[in-house]
PDB file of C-alpha atoms and ligand atoms in Angstrom:
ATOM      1  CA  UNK R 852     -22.400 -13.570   3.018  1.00  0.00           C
ATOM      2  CA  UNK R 853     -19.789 -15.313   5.013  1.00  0.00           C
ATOM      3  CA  UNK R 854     -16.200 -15.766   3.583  1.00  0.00           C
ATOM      4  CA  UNK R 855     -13.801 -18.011   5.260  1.00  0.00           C
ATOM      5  CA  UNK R 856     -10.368 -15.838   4.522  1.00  0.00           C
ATOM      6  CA  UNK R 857      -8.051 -18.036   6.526  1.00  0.00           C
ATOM      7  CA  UNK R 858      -9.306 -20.923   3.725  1.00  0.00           C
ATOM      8  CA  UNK R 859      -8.643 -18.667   1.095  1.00  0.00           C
ATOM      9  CA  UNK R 860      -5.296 -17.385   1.761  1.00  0.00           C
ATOM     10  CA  UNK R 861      -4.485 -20.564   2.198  1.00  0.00           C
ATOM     11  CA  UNK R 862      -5.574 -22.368  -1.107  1.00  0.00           C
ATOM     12  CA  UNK R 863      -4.074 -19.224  -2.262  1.00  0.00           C
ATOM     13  CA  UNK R 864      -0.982 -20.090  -0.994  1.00  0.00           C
ATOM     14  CA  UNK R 865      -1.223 -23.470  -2.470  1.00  0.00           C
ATOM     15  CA  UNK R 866      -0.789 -22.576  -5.509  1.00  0.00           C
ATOM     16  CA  UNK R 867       2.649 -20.719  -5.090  1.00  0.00           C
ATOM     17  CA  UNK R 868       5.828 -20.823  -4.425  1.00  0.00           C
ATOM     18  CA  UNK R 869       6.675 -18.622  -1.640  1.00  0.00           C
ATOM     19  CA  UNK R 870      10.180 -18.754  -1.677  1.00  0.00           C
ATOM     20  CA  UNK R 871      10.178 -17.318  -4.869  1.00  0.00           C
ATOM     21  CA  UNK R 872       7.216 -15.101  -4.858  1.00  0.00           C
ATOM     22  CA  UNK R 873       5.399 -12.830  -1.583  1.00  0.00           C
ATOM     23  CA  UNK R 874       2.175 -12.199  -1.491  1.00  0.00           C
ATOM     24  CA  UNK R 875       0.672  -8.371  -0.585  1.00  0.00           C
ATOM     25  CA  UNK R 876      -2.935  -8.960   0.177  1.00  0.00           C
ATOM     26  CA  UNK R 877      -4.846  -6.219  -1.030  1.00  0.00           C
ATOM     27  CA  UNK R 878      -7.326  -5.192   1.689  1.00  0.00           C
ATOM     28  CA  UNK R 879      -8.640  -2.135  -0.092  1.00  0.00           C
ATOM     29  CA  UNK R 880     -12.296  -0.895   1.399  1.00  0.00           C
ATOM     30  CA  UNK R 881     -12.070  -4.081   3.626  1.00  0.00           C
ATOM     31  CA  UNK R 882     -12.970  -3.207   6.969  1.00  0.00           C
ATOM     32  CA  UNK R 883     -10.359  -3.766   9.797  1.00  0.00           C
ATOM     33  CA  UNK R 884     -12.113  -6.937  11.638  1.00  0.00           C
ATOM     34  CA  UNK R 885     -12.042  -8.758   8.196  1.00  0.00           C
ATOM     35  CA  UNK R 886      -8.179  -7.983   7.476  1.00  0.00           C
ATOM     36  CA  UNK R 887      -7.698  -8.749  10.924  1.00  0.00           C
ATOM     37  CA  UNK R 888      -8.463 -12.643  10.312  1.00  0.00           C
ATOM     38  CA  UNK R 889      -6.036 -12.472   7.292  1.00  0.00           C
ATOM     39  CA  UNK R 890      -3.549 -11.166  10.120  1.00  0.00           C
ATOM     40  CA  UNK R 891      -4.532 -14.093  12.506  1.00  0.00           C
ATOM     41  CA  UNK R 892      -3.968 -16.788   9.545  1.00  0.00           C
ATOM     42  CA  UNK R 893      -0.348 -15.263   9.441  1.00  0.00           C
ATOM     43  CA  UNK R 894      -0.297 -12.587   6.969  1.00  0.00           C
ATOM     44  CA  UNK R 895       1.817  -9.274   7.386  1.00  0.00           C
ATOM     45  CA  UNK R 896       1.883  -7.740   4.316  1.00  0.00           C
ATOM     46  CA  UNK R 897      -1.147  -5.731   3.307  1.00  0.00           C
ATOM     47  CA  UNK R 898      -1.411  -3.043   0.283  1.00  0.00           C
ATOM     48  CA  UNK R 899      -3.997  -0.293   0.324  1.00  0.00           C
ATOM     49  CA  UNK R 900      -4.551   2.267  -2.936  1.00  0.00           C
ATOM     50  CA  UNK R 901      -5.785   5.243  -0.390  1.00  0.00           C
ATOM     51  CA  UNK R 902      -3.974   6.875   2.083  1.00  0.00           C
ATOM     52  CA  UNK R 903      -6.571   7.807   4.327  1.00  0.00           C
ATOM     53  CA  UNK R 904      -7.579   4.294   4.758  1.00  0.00           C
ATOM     54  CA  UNK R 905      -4.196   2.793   5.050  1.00  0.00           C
ATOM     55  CA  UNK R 906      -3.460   5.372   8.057  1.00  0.00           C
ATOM     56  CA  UNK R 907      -6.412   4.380   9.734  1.00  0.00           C
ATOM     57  CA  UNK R 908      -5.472   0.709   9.433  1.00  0.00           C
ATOM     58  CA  UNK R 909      -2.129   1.064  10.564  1.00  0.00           C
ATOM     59  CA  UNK R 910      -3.372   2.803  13.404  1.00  0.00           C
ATOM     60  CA  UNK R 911      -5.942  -0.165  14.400  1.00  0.00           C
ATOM     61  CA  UNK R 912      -4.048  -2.709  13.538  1.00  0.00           C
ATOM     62  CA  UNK R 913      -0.620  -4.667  14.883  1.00  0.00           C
ATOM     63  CA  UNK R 914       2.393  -2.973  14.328  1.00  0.00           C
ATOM     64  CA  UNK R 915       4.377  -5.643  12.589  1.00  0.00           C
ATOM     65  CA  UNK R 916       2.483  -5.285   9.872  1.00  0.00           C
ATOM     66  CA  UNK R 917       4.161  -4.501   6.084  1.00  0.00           C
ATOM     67  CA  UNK R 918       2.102  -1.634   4.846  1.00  0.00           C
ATOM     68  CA  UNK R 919       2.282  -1.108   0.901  1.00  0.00           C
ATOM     69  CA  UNK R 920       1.131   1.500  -1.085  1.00  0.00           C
ATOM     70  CA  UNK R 921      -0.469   0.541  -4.366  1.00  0.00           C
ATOM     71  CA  UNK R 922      -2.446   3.037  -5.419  1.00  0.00           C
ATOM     72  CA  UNK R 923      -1.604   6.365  -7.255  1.00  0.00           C
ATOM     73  CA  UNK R 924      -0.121   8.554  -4.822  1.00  0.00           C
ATOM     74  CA  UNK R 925      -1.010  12.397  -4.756  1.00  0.00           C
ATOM     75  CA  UNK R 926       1.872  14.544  -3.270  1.00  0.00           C
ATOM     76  CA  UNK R 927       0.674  16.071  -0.758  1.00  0.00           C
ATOM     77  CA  UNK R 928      -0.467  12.782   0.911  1.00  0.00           C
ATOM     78  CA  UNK R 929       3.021  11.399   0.923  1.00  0.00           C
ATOM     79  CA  UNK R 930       3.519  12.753   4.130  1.00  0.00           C
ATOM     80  CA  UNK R 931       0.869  10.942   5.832  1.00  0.00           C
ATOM     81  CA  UNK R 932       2.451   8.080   5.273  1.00  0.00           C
ATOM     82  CA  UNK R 933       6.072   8.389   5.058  1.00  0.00           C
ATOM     83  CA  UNK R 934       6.528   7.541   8.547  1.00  0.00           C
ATOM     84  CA  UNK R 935       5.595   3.683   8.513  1.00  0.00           C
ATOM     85  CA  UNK R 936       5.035   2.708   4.775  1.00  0.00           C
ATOM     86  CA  UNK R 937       7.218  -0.605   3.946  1.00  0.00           C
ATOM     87  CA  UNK R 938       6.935  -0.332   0.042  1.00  0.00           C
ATOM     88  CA  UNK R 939       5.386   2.356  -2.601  1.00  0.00           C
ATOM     89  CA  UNK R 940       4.106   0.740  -6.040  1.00  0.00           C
ATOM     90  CA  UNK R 941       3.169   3.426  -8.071  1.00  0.00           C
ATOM     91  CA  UNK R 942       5.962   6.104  -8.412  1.00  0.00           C
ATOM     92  CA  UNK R 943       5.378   7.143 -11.946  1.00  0.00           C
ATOM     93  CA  UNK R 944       6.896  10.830 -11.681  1.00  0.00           C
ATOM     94  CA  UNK R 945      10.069  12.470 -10.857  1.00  0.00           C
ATOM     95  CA  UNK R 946       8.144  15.101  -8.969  1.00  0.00           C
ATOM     96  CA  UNK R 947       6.678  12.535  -6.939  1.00  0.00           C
ATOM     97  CA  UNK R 948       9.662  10.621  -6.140  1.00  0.00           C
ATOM     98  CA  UNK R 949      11.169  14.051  -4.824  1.00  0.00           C
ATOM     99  CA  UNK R 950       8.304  14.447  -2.289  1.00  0.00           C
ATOM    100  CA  UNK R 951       8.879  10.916  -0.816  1.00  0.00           C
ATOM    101  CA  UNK R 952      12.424  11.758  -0.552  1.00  0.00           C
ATOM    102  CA  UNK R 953      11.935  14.980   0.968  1.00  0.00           C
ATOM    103  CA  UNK R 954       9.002  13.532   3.596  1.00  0.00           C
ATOM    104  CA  UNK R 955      11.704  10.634   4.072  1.00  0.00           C
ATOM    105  CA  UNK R 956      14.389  13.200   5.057  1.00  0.00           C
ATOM    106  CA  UNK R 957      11.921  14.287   7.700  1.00  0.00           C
ATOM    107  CA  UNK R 958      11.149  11.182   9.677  1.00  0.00           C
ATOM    108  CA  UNK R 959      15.003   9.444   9.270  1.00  0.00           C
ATOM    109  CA  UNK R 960      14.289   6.609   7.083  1.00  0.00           C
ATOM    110  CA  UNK R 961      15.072   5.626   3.373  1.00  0.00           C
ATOM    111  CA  UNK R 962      11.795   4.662   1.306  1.00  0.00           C
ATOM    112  CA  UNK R 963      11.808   2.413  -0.860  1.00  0.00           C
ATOM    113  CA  UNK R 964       9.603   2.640  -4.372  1.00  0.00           C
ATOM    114  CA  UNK R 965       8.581   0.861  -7.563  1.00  0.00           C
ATOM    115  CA  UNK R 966       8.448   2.341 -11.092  1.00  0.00           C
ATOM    116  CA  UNK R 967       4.982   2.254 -12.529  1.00  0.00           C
ATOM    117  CA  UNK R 968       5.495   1.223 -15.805  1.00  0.00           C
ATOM    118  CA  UNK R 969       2.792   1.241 -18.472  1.00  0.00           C
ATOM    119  CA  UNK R 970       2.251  -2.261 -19.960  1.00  0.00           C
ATOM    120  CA  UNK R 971      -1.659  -2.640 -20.532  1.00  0.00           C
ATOM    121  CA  UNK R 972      -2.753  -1.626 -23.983  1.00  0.00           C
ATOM    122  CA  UNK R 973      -5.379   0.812 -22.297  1.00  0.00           C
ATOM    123  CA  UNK R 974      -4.633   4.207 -22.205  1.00  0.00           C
ATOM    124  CA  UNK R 975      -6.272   5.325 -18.791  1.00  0.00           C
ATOM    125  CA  UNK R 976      -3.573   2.985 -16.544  1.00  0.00           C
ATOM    126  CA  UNK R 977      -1.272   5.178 -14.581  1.00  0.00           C
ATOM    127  CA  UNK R 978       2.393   4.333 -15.226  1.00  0.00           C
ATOM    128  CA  UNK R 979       5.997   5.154 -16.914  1.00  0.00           C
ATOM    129  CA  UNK R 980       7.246   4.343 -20.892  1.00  0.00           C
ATOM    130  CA  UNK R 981      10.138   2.660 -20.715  1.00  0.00           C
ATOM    131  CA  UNK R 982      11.755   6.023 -21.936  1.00  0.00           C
ATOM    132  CA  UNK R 983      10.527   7.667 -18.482  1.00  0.00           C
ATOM    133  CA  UNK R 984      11.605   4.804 -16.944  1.00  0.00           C
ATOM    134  CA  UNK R 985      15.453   5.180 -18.008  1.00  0.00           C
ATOM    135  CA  UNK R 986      15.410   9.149 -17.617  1.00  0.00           C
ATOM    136  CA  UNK R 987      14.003   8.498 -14.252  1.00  0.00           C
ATOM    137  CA  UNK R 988      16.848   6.048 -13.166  1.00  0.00           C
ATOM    138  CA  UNK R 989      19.992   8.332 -14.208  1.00  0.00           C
ATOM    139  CA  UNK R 990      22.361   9.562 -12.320  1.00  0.00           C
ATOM    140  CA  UNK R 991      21.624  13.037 -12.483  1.00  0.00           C
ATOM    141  CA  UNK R 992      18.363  12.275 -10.743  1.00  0.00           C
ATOM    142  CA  UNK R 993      18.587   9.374  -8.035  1.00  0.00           C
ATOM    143  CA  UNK R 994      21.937  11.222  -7.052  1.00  0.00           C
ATOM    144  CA  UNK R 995      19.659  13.843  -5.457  1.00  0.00           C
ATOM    145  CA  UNK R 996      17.303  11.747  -3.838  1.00  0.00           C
ATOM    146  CA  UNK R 997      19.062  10.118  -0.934  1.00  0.00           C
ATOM    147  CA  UNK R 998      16.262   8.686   1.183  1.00  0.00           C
ATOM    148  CA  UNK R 999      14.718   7.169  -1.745  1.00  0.00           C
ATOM    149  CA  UNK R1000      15.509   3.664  -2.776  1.00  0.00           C
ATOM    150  CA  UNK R1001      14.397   2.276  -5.983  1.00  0.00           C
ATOM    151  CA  UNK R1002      14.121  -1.819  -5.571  1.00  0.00           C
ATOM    152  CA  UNK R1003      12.271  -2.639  -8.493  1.00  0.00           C
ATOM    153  CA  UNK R1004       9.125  -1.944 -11.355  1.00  0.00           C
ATOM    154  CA  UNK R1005       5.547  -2.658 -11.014  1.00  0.00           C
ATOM    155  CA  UNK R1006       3.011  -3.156 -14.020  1.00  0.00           C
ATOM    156  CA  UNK R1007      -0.732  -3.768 -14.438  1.00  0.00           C
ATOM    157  CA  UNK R1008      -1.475  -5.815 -17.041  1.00  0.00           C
ATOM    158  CA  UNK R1009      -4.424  -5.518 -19.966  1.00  0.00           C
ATOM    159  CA  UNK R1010      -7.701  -6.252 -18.044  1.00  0.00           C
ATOM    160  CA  UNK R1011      -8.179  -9.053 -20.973  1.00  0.00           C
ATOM    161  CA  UNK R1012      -9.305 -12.619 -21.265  1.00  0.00           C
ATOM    162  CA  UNK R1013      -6.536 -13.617 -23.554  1.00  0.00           C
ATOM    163  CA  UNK R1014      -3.896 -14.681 -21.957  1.00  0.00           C
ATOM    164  CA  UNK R1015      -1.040 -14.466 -24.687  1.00  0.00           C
ATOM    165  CA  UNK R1016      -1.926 -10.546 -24.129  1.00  0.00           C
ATOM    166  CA  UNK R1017      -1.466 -10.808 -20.756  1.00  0.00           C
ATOM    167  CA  UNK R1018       2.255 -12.635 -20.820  1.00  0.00           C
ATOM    168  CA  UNK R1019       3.343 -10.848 -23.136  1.00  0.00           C
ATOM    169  CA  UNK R1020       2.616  -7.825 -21.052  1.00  0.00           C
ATOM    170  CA  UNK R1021       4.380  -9.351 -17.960  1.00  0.00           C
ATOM    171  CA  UNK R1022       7.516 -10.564 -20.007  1.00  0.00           C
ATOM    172  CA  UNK R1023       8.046  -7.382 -21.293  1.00  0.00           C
ATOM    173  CA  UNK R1024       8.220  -6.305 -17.983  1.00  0.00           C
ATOM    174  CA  UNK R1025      10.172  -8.447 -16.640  1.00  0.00           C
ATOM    175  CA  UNK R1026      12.659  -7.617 -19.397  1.00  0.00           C
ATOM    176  CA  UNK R1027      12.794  -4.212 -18.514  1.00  0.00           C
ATOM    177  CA  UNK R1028      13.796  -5.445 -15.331  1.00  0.00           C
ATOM    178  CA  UNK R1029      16.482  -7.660 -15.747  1.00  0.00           C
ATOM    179  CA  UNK R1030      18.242  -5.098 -18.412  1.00  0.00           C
ATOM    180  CA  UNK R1031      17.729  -1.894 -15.616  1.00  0.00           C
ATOM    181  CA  UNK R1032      19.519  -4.641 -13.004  1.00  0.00           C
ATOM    182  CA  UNK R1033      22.119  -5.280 -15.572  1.00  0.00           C
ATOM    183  CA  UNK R1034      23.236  -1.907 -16.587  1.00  0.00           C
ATOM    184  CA  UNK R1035      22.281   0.676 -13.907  1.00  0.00           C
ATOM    185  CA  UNK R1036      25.329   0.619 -11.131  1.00  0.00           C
ATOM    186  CA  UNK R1037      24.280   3.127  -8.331  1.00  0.00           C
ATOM    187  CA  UNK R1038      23.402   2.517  -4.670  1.00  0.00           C
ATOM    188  CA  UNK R1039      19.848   3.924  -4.989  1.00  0.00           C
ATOM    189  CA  UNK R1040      18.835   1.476  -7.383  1.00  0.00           C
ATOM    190  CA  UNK R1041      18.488  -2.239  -6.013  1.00  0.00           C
ATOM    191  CA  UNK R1042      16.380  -3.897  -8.495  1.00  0.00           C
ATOM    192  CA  UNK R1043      14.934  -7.340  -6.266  1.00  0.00           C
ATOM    193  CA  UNK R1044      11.337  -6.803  -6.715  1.00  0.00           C
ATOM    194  CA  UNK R1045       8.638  -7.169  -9.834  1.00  0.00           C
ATOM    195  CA  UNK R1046       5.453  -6.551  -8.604  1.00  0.00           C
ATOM    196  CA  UNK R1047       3.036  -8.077 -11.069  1.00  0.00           C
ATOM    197  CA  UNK R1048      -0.277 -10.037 -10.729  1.00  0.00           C
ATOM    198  CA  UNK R1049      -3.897  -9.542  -9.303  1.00  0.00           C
ATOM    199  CA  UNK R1050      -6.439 -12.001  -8.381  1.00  0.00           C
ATOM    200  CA  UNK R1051      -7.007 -12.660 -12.162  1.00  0.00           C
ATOM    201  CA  UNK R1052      -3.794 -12.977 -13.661  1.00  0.00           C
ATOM    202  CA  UNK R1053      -1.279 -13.530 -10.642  1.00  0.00           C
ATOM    203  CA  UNK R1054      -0.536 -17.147 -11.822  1.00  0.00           C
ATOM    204  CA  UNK R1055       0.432 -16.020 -15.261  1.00  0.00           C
ATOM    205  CA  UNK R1056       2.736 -13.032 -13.636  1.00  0.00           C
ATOM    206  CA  UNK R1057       4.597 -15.579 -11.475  1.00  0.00           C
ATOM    207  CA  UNK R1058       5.212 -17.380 -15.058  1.00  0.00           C
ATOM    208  CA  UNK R1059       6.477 -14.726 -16.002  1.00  0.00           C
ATOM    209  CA  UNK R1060       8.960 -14.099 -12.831  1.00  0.00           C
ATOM    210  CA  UNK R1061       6.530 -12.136 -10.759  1.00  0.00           C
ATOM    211  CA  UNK R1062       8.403 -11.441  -6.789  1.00  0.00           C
ATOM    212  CA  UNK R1063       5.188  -9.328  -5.287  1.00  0.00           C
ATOM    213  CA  UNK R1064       1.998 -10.270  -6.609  1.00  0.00           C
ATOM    214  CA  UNK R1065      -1.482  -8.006  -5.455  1.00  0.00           C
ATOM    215  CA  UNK R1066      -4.225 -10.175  -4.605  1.00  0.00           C
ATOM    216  CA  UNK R1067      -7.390  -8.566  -3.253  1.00  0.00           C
ATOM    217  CA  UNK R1068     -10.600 -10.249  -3.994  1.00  0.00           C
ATOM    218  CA  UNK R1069      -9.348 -13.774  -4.472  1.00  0.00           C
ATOM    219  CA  UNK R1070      -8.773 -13.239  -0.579  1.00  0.00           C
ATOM    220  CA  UNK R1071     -11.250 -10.875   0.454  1.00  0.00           C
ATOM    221  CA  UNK R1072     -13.753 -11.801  -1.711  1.00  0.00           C
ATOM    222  CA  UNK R1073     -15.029  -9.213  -4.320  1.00  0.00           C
ATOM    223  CA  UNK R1074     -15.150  -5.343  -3.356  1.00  0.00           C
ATOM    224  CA  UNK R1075     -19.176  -3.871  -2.663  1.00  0.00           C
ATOM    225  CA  UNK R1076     -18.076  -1.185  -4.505  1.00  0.00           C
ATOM    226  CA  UNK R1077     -15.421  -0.034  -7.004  1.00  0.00           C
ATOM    227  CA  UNK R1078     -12.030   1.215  -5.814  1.00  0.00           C
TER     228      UNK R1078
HETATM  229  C1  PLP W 875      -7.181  -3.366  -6.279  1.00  0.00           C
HETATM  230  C2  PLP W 875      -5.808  -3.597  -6.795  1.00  0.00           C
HETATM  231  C3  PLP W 875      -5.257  -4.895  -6.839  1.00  0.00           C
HETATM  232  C4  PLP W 875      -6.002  -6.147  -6.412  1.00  0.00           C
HETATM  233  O1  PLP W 875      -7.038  -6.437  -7.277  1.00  0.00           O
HETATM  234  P1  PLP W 875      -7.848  -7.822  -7.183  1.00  0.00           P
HETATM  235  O2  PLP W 875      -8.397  -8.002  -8.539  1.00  0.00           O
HETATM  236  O3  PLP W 875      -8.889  -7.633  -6.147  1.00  0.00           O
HETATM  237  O4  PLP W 875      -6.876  -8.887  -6.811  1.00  0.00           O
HETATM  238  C5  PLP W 875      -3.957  -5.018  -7.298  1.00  0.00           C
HETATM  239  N1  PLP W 875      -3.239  -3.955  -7.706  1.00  0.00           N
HETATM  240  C6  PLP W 875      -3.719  -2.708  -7.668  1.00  0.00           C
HETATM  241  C7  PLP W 875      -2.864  -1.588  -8.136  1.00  0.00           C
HETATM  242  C8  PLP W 875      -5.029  -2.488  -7.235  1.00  0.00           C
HETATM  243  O5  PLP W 875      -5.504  -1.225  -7.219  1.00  0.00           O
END
């Protein structure tokens, strides 16, 4: 099957506004030559949810590439790719953010993450309360992490047709957000990004004030197998 992926990105484009909102393409299980034409149509920013594959790729592939992390990171992979990675997603423990910080430390650079936070109504998502999320962004924590920076939440909505589910979902994220920019003051904590939106609900997350949104298959076309 052939798909023309410099025609989709570009009807995906199309259909937002990209001053307002970026676009990672999700090239998960994609093999290099096909992310490469996503690359030649202009695209830099690419999100992969393993770490072995997204070292490989960075190693193949151009170097001015944005290389995000959106899969649930184990700690003792961090490592791997603290050296080049542009954004991590899916920080949803302290424990984890102190391993980026520490494999930070050791290659000079300041990382910055997203807060998983739990929206969906199923229980098997990855991903923060909004509790965790406060605790997490205290003083007495980010005060110790140094090379970390925390720019912003990321959510996965209900995997739903109804749509009402799905906003609300989103809003309440974005809610979370804008109160967290209001009332935390510290240096570590720059809150510029909500990352919200996959191929089947990104047009309802921008609604909802989406800055990142993770599109895989409406680009790639859909994944052989499950990821
Ligand atoms: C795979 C994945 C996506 C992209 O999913 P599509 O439905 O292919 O757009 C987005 N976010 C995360 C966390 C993913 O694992």
């Amino acid at each position: 099957m052939d798909i023309d992926i410099a025609k989709n990105l570009q009807t995906f484009l199309s259909t937002v506004d990209q001053s307002r909102t970026r676009l990672v393409a999700v090239s998960k299980t994609k093999p290099v030559n096909l992310v490469m034409q996503a690359y030649e149509a202009g695209q830099r920013e690419f999100g992969e949810n393993k770490v072995q594959e997204m070292v490989e790729k960075y190693e193949q592939m151009p170097k001015d590439i944005d290389w995000h992390m959106i899969g649930h990171l184990q700690t003792n992979k961090v490592k791997y790719i603290a050296p080049f990675v542009k954004l991590i997603h899916g920080v949803d423990s302290e424990k984890l953010l102190r391993t980026i910080d520490k494999e930070a430390k050791k290659t000079n650079r300041v990382i910055d993450c997203l807060l998983q936070v739990h929206i969906a109504e199923e229980e098997t998502k990855f991903g923060l309360s909004d509790e965790e999320v406060g605790q997490l962004l205290s003083a007495e924590v980010i005060n110790h992490l140094p090379n970390v920076r925390i720019v912003g939440l990321m959510g996965m909505a209900t995997n739903t047709d109804d749509q009402q589910q799905v906003t609300k979902e989103f809003r309440h994220l974005n809610e979370l957000f804008s109160s967290i920019k209001a009332s935390v003051n510290h240096p570590g904590v720059v809150m510029k990004e909500l990352s919200m939106g996959m191929s089947s609900d990104y047009l309802l997350a921008i609604a909802e004030g989406s800055t990142v949104v993770r599109v895989g298959s409406a680009i790639f076309g859909e994944r052989s197998y499950s990821a």
